[in-house]
Amino acid sequence: MDSSNNWKKLRTLTKSVIASPILVIVKLNPIYYLRKLKLLLSAFFHGGQVVLGKNVRLNQPVYFMGLGKLVLEDQVSLGYWLGGVTPAIMLQPRNTNSQILIAKGTTIMNGCQFIACILISIGKNCRIGSNCVIYDTDFHEKAPTERDKASIPKSVRLGDNVWLGSNVIILKGVEIGTDAVVGAGAVVTKSVPSGAIVGGNPAKILGTVYA
């Protein structure tokens, strides 16, 4: 190995760092690496697991809670940079067999909260507005004498290219078809067919994106 060559490379790199510190910081994007490291460590200490694809971007703090598995596929983007204090994203696969799966190219905005006791699956290239909530459980039974008992969870699935407006709530057992649009503030208690536009509380079909 030519040690003089290595020294030349090191001197060149040092000069470039001194000459262009901003360029180096931009290229390295240290804040993204720190957020990814924090997410992985959080999963480790909670006893869960995080799987990160390529070019996953954590633009805001993302908190992991639970014993289950979180999968962020390639080019998933979490959060959007805004001045001042903005709410973090919370992803909570609660139990050892719980999973939150977010497919390639999906964008999730600030303040979203997903809690899975079995499965929350989000398809490719979805757009999830700020402060959206997805639960696959009611957390406890509704009968007054059974409030201390855990309810039976039902998986939630979003197809590809689904668009959720801000402050949408999706409850357990719901499936939302490919290309569907859910209006801001909607509470979705029943499954939505592909391409449907829904809104309201409870959400009702208002139209279709295919018209």
Short mmCIF file of C-alpha atoms in Angstrom, two decimals:
data_model
loop_
_atom_site.label_atom_id
_atom_site.label_comp_id
_atom_site.label_asym_id
_atom_site.label_seq_id
_atom_site.Cartn_x
_atom_site.Cartn_y
_atom_site.Cartn_z
CA MET A 1 0.00 0.00 0.00
CA ASP A 2 1.36 3.44 -0.94
CA SER A 3 1.33 5.42 2.34
CA SER A 4 2.28 8.67 0.59
CA ASN A 5 -0.84 8.36 -1.55
CA ASN A 6 -2.98 7.97 1.56
CA TRP A 7 -1.45 11.08 3.10
CA LYS A 8 -2.20 13.03 -0.07
CA LYS A 9 -5.84 11.93 0.05
CA LEU A 10 -6.09 12.85 3.72
CA ARG A 11 -4.60 16.32 3.11
CA THR A 12 -6.99 16.89 0.19
CA LEU A 13 -9.98 15.86 2.31
CA THR A 14 -8.83 18.07 5.21
CA LYS A 15 -8.47 21.06 2.90
CA SER A 16 -11.95 20.50 1.47
CA VAL A 17 -13.45 20.27 4.97
CA ILE A 18 -11.77 23.52 6.01
CA ALA A 19 -12.66 25.25 2.75
CA SER A 20 -16.27 24.04 2.53
CA PRO A 21 -17.65 23.09 5.97
CA ILE A 22 -21.24 23.85 4.97
CA LEU A 23 -20.99 21.58 1.92
CA VAL A 24 -19.65 18.75 4.08
CA ILE A 25 -22.46 19.18 6.64
CA VAL A 26 -25.08 19.18 3.90
CA LYS A 27 -23.63 16.05 2.33
CA LEU A 28 -23.42 14.19 5.63
CA ASN A 29 -26.82 15.34 6.94
CA PRO A 30 -25.78 14.51 10.53
CA ILE A 31 -29.21 15.28 11.99
CA TYR A 32 -30.78 12.49 9.91
CA TYR A 33 -28.19 10.00 11.10
CA LEU A 34 -28.68 11.06 14.71
CA ARG A 35 -32.46 10.67 14.45
CA LYS A 36 -32.07 7.24 12.86
CA LEU A 37 -29.65 6.21 15.59
CA LYS A 38 -32.06 7.46 18.27
CA LEU A 39 -34.92 5.52 16.66
CA LEU A 40 -32.88 2.31 16.53
CA LEU A 41 -31.70 2.72 20.12
CA SER A 42 -35.24 3.44 21.29
CA ALA A 43 -36.45 0.19 19.71
CA PHE A 44 -33.54 -1.69 21.25
CA PHE A 45 -34.25 -0.42 24.77
CA HIS A 46 -37.99 -1.08 24.46
CA GLY A 47 -37.28 -4.62 23.24
CA GLY A 48 -38.64 -3.99 19.73
CA GLN A 49 -37.12 -3.87 16.25
CA VAL A 50 -36.77 -1.26 13.51
CA VAL A 51 -35.92 -2.11 9.89
CA LEU A 52 -34.84 0.85 7.75
CA GLY A 53 -34.74 0.81 3.96
CA LYS A 54 -32.60 3.03 1.75
CA ASN A 55 -32.90 6.82 1.82
CA VAL A 56 -35.37 6.92 4.72
CA ARG A 57 -35.66 10.55 5.86
CA LEU A 58 -36.54 11.55 9.41
CA ASN A 59 -37.28 15.25 9.04
CA GLN A 60 -38.78 15.48 12.53
CA PRO A 61 -38.26 13.45 15.73
CA VAL A 62 -39.83 9.99 15.53
CA TYR A 63 -40.55 8.03 18.71
CA PHE A 64 -40.73 4.25 18.86
CA MET A 65 -42.58 2.50 21.68
CA GLY A 66 -43.47 -1.14 22.13
CA LEU A 67 -42.13 -4.67 21.77
CA GLY A 68 -43.00 -5.21 18.10
CA LYS A 69 -41.55 -4.45 14.69
CA LEU A 70 -41.46 -1.26 12.63
CA VAL A 71 -40.51 -1.48 8.95
CA LEU A 72 -39.77 1.69 6.95
CA GLU A 73 -39.11 0.77 3.33
CA ASP A 74 -36.99 2.71 0.82
CA GLN A 75 -37.59 6.46 0.43
CA VAL A 76 -40.10 6.74 3.28
CA SER A 77 -40.20 10.32 4.58
CA LEU A 78 -41.33 11.11 8.13
CA GLY A 79 -42.16 14.69 9.09
CA TYR A 80 -41.63 18.05 7.47
CA TRP A 81 -39.31 20.79 8.66
CA LEU A 82 -41.15 23.77 10.13
CA GLY A 83 -39.87 26.68 12.19
CA GLY A 84 -40.49 26.53 15.93
CA VAL A 85 -41.71 23.55 17.91
CA THR A 86 -43.61 20.92 15.91
CA PRO A 87 -45.14 17.68 17.23
CA ALA A 88 -43.16 14.48 16.84
CA ILE A 89 -44.38 11.30 15.17
CA MET A 90 -45.15 8.31 17.41
CA LEU A 91 -45.05 4.75 16.06
CA GLN A 92 -46.05 2.10 18.56
CA PRO A 93 -46.17 -1.62 17.71
CA ARG A 94 -47.18 -2.58 21.23
CA ASN A 95 -46.76 -6.35 21.56
CA THR A 96 -44.09 -8.83 20.51
CA ASN A 97 -46.16 -9.90 17.48
CA SER A 98 -47.28 -6.35 16.54
CA GLN A 99 -46.14 -4.76 13.28
CA ILE A 100 -46.25 -1.36 11.63
CA LEU A 101 -45.28 -1.64 7.96
CA ILE A 102 -44.80 1.50 5.86
CA ALA A 103 -44.07 0.83 2.19
CA LYS A 104 -41.77 2.54 -0.29
CA GLY A 105 -42.15 6.24 -1.03
CA THR A 106 -44.79 7.04 1.59
CA THR A 107 -44.75 10.45 3.30
CA ILE A 108 -46.06 10.94 6.83
CA MET A 109 -46.42 14.42 8.27
CA ASN A 110 -45.81 15.83 11.75
CA GLY A 111 -47.80 14.76 14.79
CA CYS A 112 -49.09 11.42 13.48
CA GLN A 113 -49.71 8.59 15.94
CA PHE A 114 -49.98 4.94 14.91
CA ILE A 115 -50.65 2.24 17.53
CA ALA A 116 -50.73 -1.42 16.47
CA CYS A 117 -51.56 -4.42 18.61
CA ILE A 118 -51.41 -6.71 15.57
CA LEU A 119 -50.89 -4.86 12.27
CA ILE A 120 -50.97 -1.45 10.63
CA SER A 121 -49.92 -1.72 6.98
CA ILE A 122 -49.52 1.38 4.77
CA GLY A 123 -48.97 0.94 1.03
CA LYS A 124 -46.59 2.59 -1.42
CA ASN A 125 -46.54 6.32 -2.17
CA CYS A 126 -49.21 7.23 0.37
CA ARG A 127 -49.57 10.79 1.65
CA ILE A 128 -50.50 11.03 5.31
CA GLY A 129 -51.41 14.53 6.56
CA SER A 130 -50.42 16.02 9.90
CA ASN A 131 -51.87 14.74 13.20
CA CYS A 132 -53.45 11.62 11.70
CA VAL A 133 -54.24 8.78 14.10
CA ILE A 134 -54.44 5.08 13.21
CA TYR A 135 -55.40 2.46 15.83
CA ASP A 136 -55.98 -1.25 15.24
CA THR A 137 -57.54 -1.61 18.71
CA ASP A 138 -60.18 -0.08 20.96
CA PHE A 139 -57.72 -0.65 23.84
CA HIS A 140 -60.42 -1.99 26.19
CA GLU A 141 -63.91 -3.50 26.05
CA LYS A 142 -66.90 -1.12 25.88
CA ALA A 143 -69.12 -2.85 28.47
CA PRO A 144 -68.92 -0.94 31.80
CA THR A 145 -68.08 -4.09 33.75
CA GLU A 146 -65.32 -5.09 31.30
CA ARG A 147 -63.39 -1.86 30.88
CA ASP A 148 -60.28 -3.45 32.39
CA LYS A 149 -60.20 -6.14 29.69
CA ALA A 150 -58.27 -5.63 26.46
CA SER A 151 -60.41 -5.51 23.32
CA ILE A 152 -59.80 -7.76 20.33
CA PRO A 153 -57.66 -5.91 17.76
CA LYS A 154 -58.28 -5.97 14.00
CA SER A 155 -55.61 -5.03 11.47
CA VAL A 156 -55.70 -1.75 9.51
CA ARG A 157 -54.54 -1.67 5.90
CA LEU A 158 -54.05 1.22 3.48
CA GLY A 159 -53.52 0.44 -0.20
CA ASP A 160 -51.05 2.20 -2.48
CA ASN A 161 -51.34 5.92 -3.24
CA VAL A 162 -53.86 6.66 -0.47
CA TRP A 163 -54.17 10.31 0.60
CA LEU A 164 -55.23 11.19 4.14
CA GLY A 165 -55.93 14.84 4.95
CA SER A 166 -54.89 16.35 8.29
CA ASN A 167 -56.42 15.12 11.56
CA VAL A 168 -57.93 11.94 10.10
CA ILE A 169 -58.74 9.13 12.55
CA ILE A 170 -58.78 5.54 11.27
CA LEU A 171 -60.13 2.89 13.62
CA LYS A 172 -59.59 -0.84 13.87
CA GLY A 173 -60.54 -3.23 11.09
CA VAL A 174 -60.59 -0.55 8.38
CA GLU A 175 -59.16 -1.21 4.92
CA ILE A 176 -58.70 1.73 2.54
CA GLY A 177 -58.38 0.88 -1.13
CA THR A 178 -55.79 2.07 -3.63
CA ASP A 179 -55.98 5.76 -4.70
CA ALA A 180 -58.67 6.63 -2.11
CA VAL A 181 -58.83 10.12 -0.55
CA VAL A 182 -59.93 10.79 3.03
CA GLY A 183 -60.91 14.39 3.79
CA ALA A 184 -59.40 16.35 6.67
CA GLY A 185 -60.91 15.60 10.07
CA ALA A 186 -62.73 12.45 8.94
CA VAL A 187 -63.32 9.56 11.35
CA VAL A 188 -63.13 6.32 9.37
CA THR A 189 -64.94 3.40 11.00
CA LYS A 190 -65.69 1.30 7.89
CA SER A 191 -63.60 0.13 4.95
CA VAL A 192 -63.24 2.43 1.92
CA PRO A 193 -63.23 1.14 -1.69
CA SER A 194 -60.45 1.97 -4.14
CA GLY A 195 -60.62 5.48 -5.57
CA ALA A 196 -63.38 6.66 -3.21
CA ILE A 197 -63.42 10.16 -1.72
CA VAL A 198 -64.75 10.07 1.85
CA GLY A 199 -65.27 12.63 4.58
CA GLY A 200 -67.19 13.40 7.75
CA ASN A 201 -67.78 11.76 11.13
CA PRO A 202 -68.42 8.95 10.60
CA ALA A 203 -66.86 9.08 7.13
CA LYS A 204 -69.17 8.59 4.14
CA ILE A 205 -68.48 8.27 0.42
CA LEU A 206 -68.66 11.67 -1.28
CA GLY A 207 -67.35 10.82 -4.73
CA THR A 208 -64.60 9.09 -6.65
CA VAL A 209 -61.21 10.11 -8.01
CA TYR A 210 -61.89 8.11 -11.19
CA ALA A 211 -64.78 10.30 -12.44
#
